[in-house]
PDB file of C-alpha atoms in Angstrom:
ATOM      1  CA  ALA A1427       0.179  -0.052  -0.027  1.00 74.00           C
ATOM      2  CA  GLN A1428       1.030   3.477  -0.570  1.00 83.00           C
ATOM      3  CA  LYS A1429       1.393   6.310   2.230  1.00 91.00           C
ATOM      4  CA  ILE A1430       2.269   9.778   2.243  1.00 95.00           C
ATOM      5  CA  THR A1431       3.330  11.148   5.598  1.00 96.00           C
ATOM      6  CA  GLN A1432       3.528  15.066   6.120  1.00 97.00           C
ATOM      7  CA  THR A1433       4.463  15.487   9.816  1.00 96.00           C
ATOM      8  CA  GLN A1434       4.230  19.587  10.080  1.00 96.00           C
ATOM      9  CA  PRO A1435       0.641  20.398  10.477  1.00 94.00           C
ATOM     10  CA  GLY A1436       1.682  24.130  10.525  1.00 95.00           C
ATOM     11  CA  MET A1437       4.762  26.252   9.645  1.00 96.00           C
ATOM     12  CA  PHE A1438       5.578  29.941   9.690  1.00 96.00           C
ATOM     13  CA  VAL A1439       8.101  31.705   7.662  1.00 97.00           C
ATOM     14  CA  GLN A1440       9.417  35.305   7.112  1.00 97.00           C
ATOM     15  CA  GLU A1441       8.738  36.870   3.935  1.00 97.00           C
ATOM     16  CA  LYS A1442      12.031  36.205   1.626  1.00 97.00           C
ATOM     17  CA  GLU A1443      13.401  33.365   3.500  1.00 97.00           C
ATOM     18  CA  ALA A1444      13.348  29.846   2.135  1.00 97.00           C
ATOM     19  CA  VAL A1445      11.364  27.238   3.888  1.00 98.00           C
ATOM     20  CA  THR A1446      11.258  23.435   3.525  1.00 98.00           C
ATOM     21  CA  LEU A1447       8.230  21.282   3.711  1.00 98.00           C
ATOM     22  CA  ASP A1448       8.846  17.640   4.620  1.00 98.00           C
ATOM     23  CA  CYS A1449       7.460  14.407   2.925  1.00 98.00           C
ATOM     24  CA  THR A1450       8.083  10.788   3.527  1.00 98.00           C
ATOM     25  CA  TYR A1451       6.413   8.390   1.354  1.00 96.00           C
ATOM     26  CA  ASP A1452       6.249   4.518   1.383  1.00 93.00           C
ATOM     27  CA  THR A1453       5.453   2.235  -1.568  1.00 88.00           C
ATOM     28  CA  SER A1454       6.772  -1.267  -2.785  1.00 84.00           C
ATOM     29  CA  ASP A1455       6.282  -0.011  -6.661  1.00 83.00           C
ATOM     30  CA  PRO A1456       9.872   0.441  -8.260  1.00 83.00           C
ATOM     31  CA  SER A1457       8.267   3.343 -10.346  1.00 84.00           C
ATOM     32  CA  TYR A1458       6.532   5.983  -9.037  1.00 87.00           C
ATOM     33  CA  GLY A1459       6.051   9.874  -9.175  1.00 90.00           C
ATOM     34  CA  LEU A1460       5.969  12.617  -6.392  1.00 93.00           C
ATOM     35  CA  PHE A1461       3.799  15.688  -6.796  1.00 93.00           C
ATOM     36  CA  TRP A1462       3.437  18.640  -4.690  1.00 96.00           C
ATOM     37  CA  TYR A1463      -0.058  20.672  -4.841  1.00 96.00           C
ATOM     38  CA  LYS A1464      -0.920  23.980  -3.401  1.00 97.00           C
ATOM     39  CA  GLN A1465      -4.298  24.873  -1.934  1.00 96.00           C
ATOM     40  CA  PRO A1466      -5.071  28.586  -1.136  1.00 96.00           C
ATOM     41  CA  SER A1467      -7.791  29.537   1.114  1.00 94.00           C
ATOM     42  CA  SER A1468      -9.897  29.927  -2.087  1.00 91.00           C
ATOM     43  CA  GLY A1469      -9.865  26.103  -2.159  1.00 91.00           C
ATOM     44  CA  GLU A1470      -8.595  25.113  -5.478  1.00 91.00           C
ATOM     45  CA  MET A1471      -5.617  22.799  -6.205  1.00 93.00           C
ATOM     46  CA  ILE A1472      -2.732  23.976  -7.923  1.00 93.00           C
ATOM     47  CA  PHE A1473      -0.070  21.917  -9.418  1.00 91.00           C
ATOM     48  CA  LEU A1474       3.438  22.784  -8.357  1.00 95.00           C
ATOM     49  CA  ILE A1475       6.240  20.388  -9.169  1.00 94.00           C
ATOM     50  CA  TYR A1476       6.979  16.763 -10.091  1.00 92.00           C
ATOM     51  CA  GLN A1477       9.727  14.295  -9.354  1.00 93.00           C
ATOM     52  CA  GLY A1478       9.831  10.723 -11.110  1.00 90.00           C
ATOM     53  CA  SER A1479      11.631   8.044  -9.253  1.00 90.00           C
ATOM     54  CA  TYR A1480      14.281   7.180 -11.972  1.00 90.00           C
ATOM     55  CA  ASP A1481      14.911  11.080 -12.484  1.00 89.00           C
ATOM     56  CA  GLN A1482      18.557  11.640 -11.804  1.00 88.00           C
ATOM     57  CA  GLN A1483      18.441  15.266 -11.113  1.00 93.00           C
ATOM     58  CA  ASN A1484      15.897  16.935  -8.393  1.00 95.00           C
ATOM     59  CA  ALA A1485      12.996  18.703 -10.115  1.00 94.00           C
ATOM     60  CA  THR A1486      12.901  22.507  -9.895  1.00 96.00           C
ATOM     61  CA  GLU A1487      10.157  25.020 -11.122  1.00 94.00           C
ATOM     62  CA  GLY A1488      10.676  28.809 -10.519  1.00 96.00           C
ATOM     63  CA  ARG A1489      11.152  29.177  -6.673  1.00 97.00           C
ATOM     64  CA  TYR A1490      10.149  25.535  -5.784  1.00 97.00           C
ATOM     65  CA  SER A1491      12.531  22.752  -5.828  1.00 97.00           C
ATOM     66  CA  LEU A1492      12.051  19.313  -5.070  1.00 97.00           C
ATOM     67  CA  ASN A1493      14.769  17.845  -2.312  1.00 96.00           C
ATOM     68  CA  PHE A1494      14.536  13.998  -3.697  1.00 96.00           C
ATOM     69  CA  GLN A1495      16.184  11.494  -1.624  1.00 96.00           C
ATOM     70  CA  LYS A1496      15.461   8.063  -2.717  1.00 94.00           C
ATOM     71  CA  ALA A1497      17.062   6.172  -0.115  1.00 94.00           C
ATOM     72  CA  ARG A1498      15.452   7.869   2.497  1.00 96.00           C
ATOM     73  CA  LYS A1499      11.929   7.665   0.968  1.00 95.00           C
ATOM     74  CA  SER A1500      11.786  11.868   1.194  1.00 97.00           C
ATOM     75  CA  ALA A1501      10.749  14.382  -1.300  1.00 97.00           C
ATOM     76  CA  ASN A1502      10.781  17.616   0.562  1.00 98.00           C
ATOM     77  CA  LEU A1503       9.427  20.822  -1.005  1.00 98.00           C
ATOM     78  CA  VAL A1504      11.719  23.891  -0.919  1.00 98.00           C
ATOM     79  CA  ILE A1505      10.199  27.288  -1.479  1.00 98.00           C
ATOM     80  CA  SER A1506      12.767  30.073  -1.801  1.00 96.00           C
ATOM     81  CA  ALA A1507      12.407  33.455  -1.258  1.00 96.00           C
ATOM     82  CA  SER A1508       8.818  33.021   0.326  1.00 97.00           C
ATOM     83  CA  GLN A1509       6.166  35.523  -0.710  1.00 97.00           C
ATOM     84  CA  LEU A1510       2.914  36.529   1.387  1.00 97.00           C
ATOM     85  CA  GLY A1511       1.183  34.809  -1.489  1.00 97.00           C
ATOM     86  CA  ASP A1512       2.609  31.399  -0.636  1.00 98.00           C
ATOM     87  CA  SER A1513       0.634  31.474   2.517  1.00 98.00           C
ATOM     88  CA  ALA A1514      -1.480  28.258   1.774  1.00 98.00           C
ATOM     89  CA  MET A1515      -2.053  24.452   2.433  1.00 97.00           C
ATOM     90  CA  TYR A1516       0.537  22.383   0.922  1.00 98.00           C
ATOM     91  CA  PHE A1517      -0.286  18.791  -0.271  1.00 96.00           C
ATOM     92  CA  CYS A1518       2.585  16.067  -1.104  1.00 96.00           C
ATOM     93  CA  ALA A1519       1.189  13.343  -3.345  1.00 93.00           C
ATOM     94  CA  MET A1520       2.330   9.963  -4.965  1.00 91.00           C
ATOM     95  CA  ARG A1521       1.239   7.980  -8.020  1.00 85.00           C
ATOM     96  CA  ALA A1522       2.689   4.443  -8.394  1.00 75.00           C
ATOM     97  CA  SER A1523       2.858   2.727 -11.804  1.00 65.00           C
ATOM     98  CA  ALA A1524      -0.656   1.820 -12.750  1.00 56.00           C
ATOM     99  CA  ILE A1525       0.488  -1.824 -13.523  1.00 58.00           C
ATOM    100  CA  LEU A1526       0.919  -2.555  -9.700  1.00 58.00           C
ATOM    101  CA  THR A1527      -1.804  -0.291  -8.405  1.00 56.00           C
ATOM    102  CA  GLY A1528      -4.591  -1.130 -10.588  1.00 57.00           C
ATOM    103  CA  GLY A1529      -5.810   2.354  -9.756  1.00 56.00           C
ATOM    104  CA  GLY A1530      -4.542   4.172 -12.857  1.00 58.00           C
ATOM    105  CA  ASN A1531      -3.416   7.783 -12.133  1.00 60.00           C
ATOM    106  CA  LYS A1532      -4.333   7.549  -8.626  1.00 72.00           C
ATOM    107  CA  LEU A1533      -2.657  10.026  -6.431  1.00 80.00           C
ATOM    108  CA  THR A1534      -2.390   9.024  -2.638  1.00 88.00           C
ATOM    109  CA  PHE A1535      -2.190  12.265  -0.475  1.00 92.00           C
ATOM    110  CA  GLY A1536      -0.561  13.260   2.566  1.00 94.00           C
ATOM    111  CA  THR A1537      -2.383  15.273   5.083  1.00 94.00           C
ATOM    112  CA  GLY A1538      -1.228  18.572   4.264  1.00 95.00           C
ATOM    113  CA  THR A1539       0.989  21.423   5.783  1.00 97.00           C
ATOM    114  CA  GLN A1540      -0.288  24.894   6.416  1.00 97.00           C
ATOM    115  CA  LEU A1541       2.179  27.425   5.616  1.00 98.00           C
ATOM    116  CA  LYS A1542       2.153  31.035   6.760  1.00 98.00           C
ATOM    117  CA  VAL A1543       4.233  33.692   5.204  1.00 97.00           C
ATOM    118  CA  GLU A1544       4.649  36.801   7.815  1.00 96.00           C
ATOM    119  CA  LEU A1545       6.088  40.277   7.439  1.00 92.00           C
TER     120      LEU A1545
ATOM    121  CA  GLU B1174      -9.214  27.755 -21.727  1.00 82.00           C
ATOM    122  CA  ALA B1175      -8.338  24.029 -20.608  1.00 80.00           C
ATOM    123  CA  GLN B1176     -10.271  23.291 -17.573  1.00 93.00           C
ATOM    124  CA  VAL B1177     -12.141  21.001 -15.309  1.00 96.00           C
ATOM    125  CA  THR B1178     -15.574  22.393 -14.002  1.00 97.00           C
ATOM    126  CA  GLN B1179     -17.655  21.158 -11.538  1.00 97.00           C
ATOM    127  CA  ASN B1180     -21.186  22.256 -10.569  1.00 97.00           C
ATOM    128  CA  PRO B1181     -22.494  22.895  -8.110  1.00 96.00           C
ATOM    129  CA  ARG B1182     -19.577  24.721  -6.098  1.00 96.00           C
ATOM    130  CA  TYR B1183     -21.423  25.182  -3.017  1.00 96.00           C
ATOM    131  CA  LEU B1184     -24.769  22.903  -1.874  1.00 95.00           C
ATOM    132  CA  ILE B1185     -26.496  22.746   1.547  1.00 96.00           C
ATOM    133  CA  THR B1186     -29.131  19.671   1.234  1.00 95.00           C
ATOM    134  CA  VAL B1187     -30.970  17.301   3.611  1.00 96.00           C
ATOM    135  CA  THR B1188     -30.258  13.794   4.586  1.00 96.00           C
ATOM    136  CA  GLY B1189     -31.798  11.606   2.137  1.00 96.00           C
ATOM    137  CA  LYS B1190     -32.071  13.911  -0.608  1.00 96.00           C
ATOM    138  CA  LYS B1191     -30.576  12.865  -3.775  1.00 96.00           C
ATOM    139  CA  LEU B1192     -27.992  14.932  -5.529  1.00 96.00           C
ATOM    140  CA  THR B1193     -25.529  14.868  -8.269  1.00 97.00           C
ATOM    141  CA  VAL B1194     -22.432  16.839  -8.684  1.00 98.00           C
ATOM    142  CA  THR B1195     -21.258  17.294 -12.405  1.00 98.00           C
ATOM    143  CA  CYS B1196     -17.919  17.199 -13.710  1.00 98.00           C
ATOM    144  CA  SER B1197     -16.863  18.157 -17.479  1.00 98.00           C
ATOM    145  CA  GLN B1198     -13.159  18.410 -19.054  1.00 97.00           C
ATOM    146  CA  ASN B1199     -12.554  20.049 -22.188  1.00 95.00           C
ATOM    147  CA  MET B1200      -8.968  18.552 -22.536  1.00 93.00           C
ATOM    148  CA  ASN B1201      -9.960  15.180 -23.950  1.00 93.00           C
ATOM    149  CA  HIS B1202      -8.627  13.438 -20.998  1.00 91.00           C
ATOM    150  CA  GLU B1203      -9.184   9.699 -20.735  1.00 90.00           C
ATOM    151  CA  TYR B1204      -8.693   9.357 -17.045  1.00 89.00           C
ATOM    152  CA  MET B1205     -11.109  11.124 -14.401  1.00 92.00           C
ATOM    153  CA  SER B1206     -11.576  10.864 -10.676  1.00 93.00           C
ATOM    154  CA  TRP B1207     -13.403  12.168  -7.836  1.00 96.00           C
ATOM    155  CA  TYR B1208     -11.761  12.962  -4.460  1.00 96.00           C
ATOM    156  CA  ARG B1209     -13.151  14.193  -1.115  1.00 97.00           C
ATOM    157  CA  GLN B1210     -11.150  16.099   1.358  1.00 96.00           C
ATOM    158  CA  ASP B1211     -11.349  16.234   4.955  1.00 95.00           C
ATOM    159  CA  PRO B1212      -9.654  18.031   7.754  1.00 90.00           C
ATOM    160  CA  GLY B1213      -6.734  16.270   8.878  1.00 88.00           C
ATOM    161  CA  LEU B1214      -7.182  13.334   6.117  1.00 90.00           C
ATOM    162  CA  GLY B1215      -5.896  15.011   3.178  1.00 90.00           C
ATOM    163  CA  LEU B1216      -7.791  13.745  -0.207  1.00 93.00           C
ATOM    164  CA  ARG B1217      -9.138  10.515  -0.577  1.00 93.00           C
ATOM    165  CA  GLN B1218     -10.186   8.783  -3.846  1.00 92.00           C
ATOM    166  CA  ILE B1219     -13.819   8.196  -4.152  1.00 95.00           C
ATOM    167  CA  TYR B1220     -14.153   6.594  -7.739  1.00 94.00           C
ATOM    168  CA  TYR B1221     -12.062   6.930 -10.957  1.00 91.00           C
ATOM    169  CA  SER B1222     -12.659   6.259 -14.677  1.00 92.00           C
ATOM    170  CA  MET B1223      -9.951   5.171 -17.062  1.00 87.00           C
ATOM    171  CA  ASN B1224     -12.304   5.667 -20.168  1.00 89.00           C
ATOM    172  CA  VAL B1225     -15.744   5.729 -21.394  1.00 93.00           C
ATOM    173  CA  GLU B1226     -17.832   3.030 -19.707  1.00 91.00           C
ATOM    174  CA  VAL B1227     -14.928   2.003 -17.307  1.00 90.00           C
ATOM    175  CA  THR B1228     -15.366   3.102 -13.671  1.00 93.00           C
ATOM    176  CA  ASP B1229     -13.916   1.719 -10.639  1.00 90.00           C
ATOM    177  CA  LYS B1230     -13.798   2.285  -6.819  1.00 91.00           C
ATOM    178  CA  GLY B1231     -11.238   4.153  -5.008  1.00 89.00           C
ATOM    179  CA  ASP B1232     -10.657   4.412  -1.341  1.00 89.00           C
ATOM    180  CA  VAL B1233     -13.932   5.626   0.055  1.00 95.00           C
ATOM    181  CA  PRO B1234     -16.836   4.573  -2.251  1.00 96.00           C
ATOM    182  CA  GLU B1235     -19.373   3.738  -0.009  1.00 97.00           C
ATOM    183  CA  GLY B1236     -22.712   6.025  -0.548  1.00 97.00           C
ATOM    184  CA  TYR B1237     -21.444   6.898  -4.096  1.00 98.00           C
ATOM    185  CA  LYS B1238     -22.114   6.355  -7.636  1.00 97.00           C
ATOM    186  CA  VAL B1239     -20.492   7.538 -10.778  1.00 97.00           C
ATOM    187  CA  SER B1240     -21.237   6.946 -14.351  1.00 96.00           C
ATOM    188  CA  ARG B1241     -19.144   7.795 -17.798  1.00 97.00           C
ATOM    189  CA  LYS B1242     -21.501   7.734 -20.712  1.00 96.00           C
ATOM    190  CA  GLU B1243     -19.164  10.281 -22.519  1.00 96.00           C
ATOM    191  CA  LYS B1244     -15.543  11.169 -22.319  1.00 95.00           C
ATOM    192  CA  ARG B1245     -15.866  14.683 -21.012  1.00 97.00           C
ATOM    193  CA  ASN B1246     -18.229  14.254 -18.376  1.00 97.00           C
ATOM    194  CA  PHE B1247     -17.953  12.148 -15.095  1.00 98.00           C
ATOM    195  CA  PRO B1248     -20.853  12.845 -12.740  1.00 98.00           C
ATOM    196  CA  LEU B1249     -20.660  12.023  -8.888  1.00 98.00           C
ATOM    197  CA  ILE B1250     -24.286  10.651  -7.547  1.00 98.00           C
ATOM    198  CA  LEU B1251     -25.154  10.502  -4.130  1.00 97.00           C
ATOM    199  CA  GLU B1252     -28.567   8.427  -3.849  1.00 95.00           C
ATOM    200  CA  SER B1253     -29.102   9.173  -0.054  1.00 97.00           C
ATOM    201  CA  PRO B1254     -26.767  11.559   1.206  1.00 97.00           C
ATOM    202  CA  SER B1255     -26.017  11.653   4.965  1.00 97.00           C
ATOM    203  CA  PRO B1256     -24.088  14.218   7.330  1.00 97.00           C
ATOM    204  CA  ASN B1257     -20.901  12.162   7.127  1.00 96.00           C
ATOM    205  CA  GLN B1258     -20.707  12.916   3.573  1.00 98.00           C
ATOM    206  CA  THR B1259     -20.331  16.634   4.267  1.00 98.00           C
ATOM    207  CA  SER B1260     -16.964  17.427   2.650  1.00 97.00           C
ATOM    208  CA  LEU B1261     -15.214  19.218   0.070  1.00 97.00           C
ATOM    209  CA  TYR B1262     -15.210  17.442  -3.297  1.00 98.00           C
ATOM    210  CA  PHE B1263     -12.873  17.546  -5.996  1.00 97.00           C
ATOM    211  CA  CYS B1264     -13.084  16.367  -9.463  1.00 97.00           C
ATOM    212  CA  ALA B1265      -9.753  15.636 -11.581  1.00 94.00           C
ATOM    213  CA  SER B1266      -8.524  14.478 -14.885  1.00 92.00           C
ATOM    214  CA  SER B1267      -5.472  13.445 -16.794  1.00 87.00           C
ATOM    215  CA  LEU B1268      -4.613  12.784 -20.421  1.00 82.00           C
ATOM    216  CA  SER B1269      -3.989   8.749 -19.652  1.00 70.00           C
ATOM    217  CA  SER B1270      -3.906   6.719 -16.546  1.00 60.00           C
ATOM    218  CA  GLY B1271      -0.154   6.328 -16.322  1.00 60.00           C
ATOM    219  CA  GLY B1272       2.736   8.291 -17.336  1.00 56.00           C
ATOM    220  CA  THR B1273       4.202  11.427 -15.411  1.00 58.00           C
ATOM    221  CA  GLY B1274       1.127  13.733 -16.186  1.00 67.00           C
ATOM    222  CA  GLU B1275      -0.257  15.658 -13.550  1.00 78.00           C
ATOM    223  CA  LEU B1276      -3.735  15.793 -12.469  1.00 84.00           C
ATOM    224  CA  PHE B1277      -5.596  18.723 -13.459  1.00 90.00           C
ATOM    225  CA  PHE B1278      -8.308  19.888 -10.731  1.00 94.00           C
ATOM    226  CA  GLY B1279     -11.807  21.483 -10.796  1.00 95.00           C
ATOM    227  CA  GLU B1280     -12.382  24.346  -8.384  1.00 94.00           C
ATOM    228  CA  GLY B1281     -14.170  21.853  -5.986  1.00 96.00           C
ATOM    229  CA  SER B1282     -17.772  21.416  -4.552  1.00 97.00           C
ATOM    230  CA  ARG B1283     -18.457  22.251  -0.939  1.00 96.00           C
ATOM    231  CA  LEU B1284     -21.401  19.906   0.154  1.00 97.00           C
ATOM    232  CA  THR B1285     -23.241  20.233   3.459  1.00 97.00           C
ATOM    233  CA  VAL B1286     -25.744  17.531   4.320  1.00 97.00           C
ATOM    234  CA  LEU B1287     -27.949  18.470   7.309  1.00 96.00           C
TER     235      LEU B1287
END
């Protein structure tokens, strides 16, 4: 079974500082993908970044980077130069290969981390 | 504009009154799915569909039905809603059932069952 663990229910960071949101995962599938989504107070789910299990380099998208440590089964999100607009709930999610899960493109989500950016 | 559209966005109903939450995508995606979001539990999959006329249960299917008669539409049906189905519901779609493609989410439908 797949599992995503986010151990930080809430975090605070000062504007312009970097912040790391933790995510650990568990799966027996050799092929999987890791995603981060942002959910602002308005409720929509915004895709941020993706990392494949066979990708050699850590994924980056603008101010977002994913610190992927396969041996430790961690996929932490790093947000550089935090902005007030980064205040939101952040979800880590994992999709294992469709062949083994039979669930197609099912994403298994963590419980989320509420990030608050302060002046 | 590529999007997943859900309706209604907000709904308050009473126990036992059948309701349908519609979901439509304009990206010609094969894969569609429904999730519910509850505080402290993240998002949990209710049902998914790999293609037209192909649907299957997710992790929390009890009390829900779905259908996929057309590629673009994937309605969620609550035949006899109960208060424990009060939740925020998301429809999502993807080009295929595998690969590295992200799931595109609708804006969410907040349902309250009294």
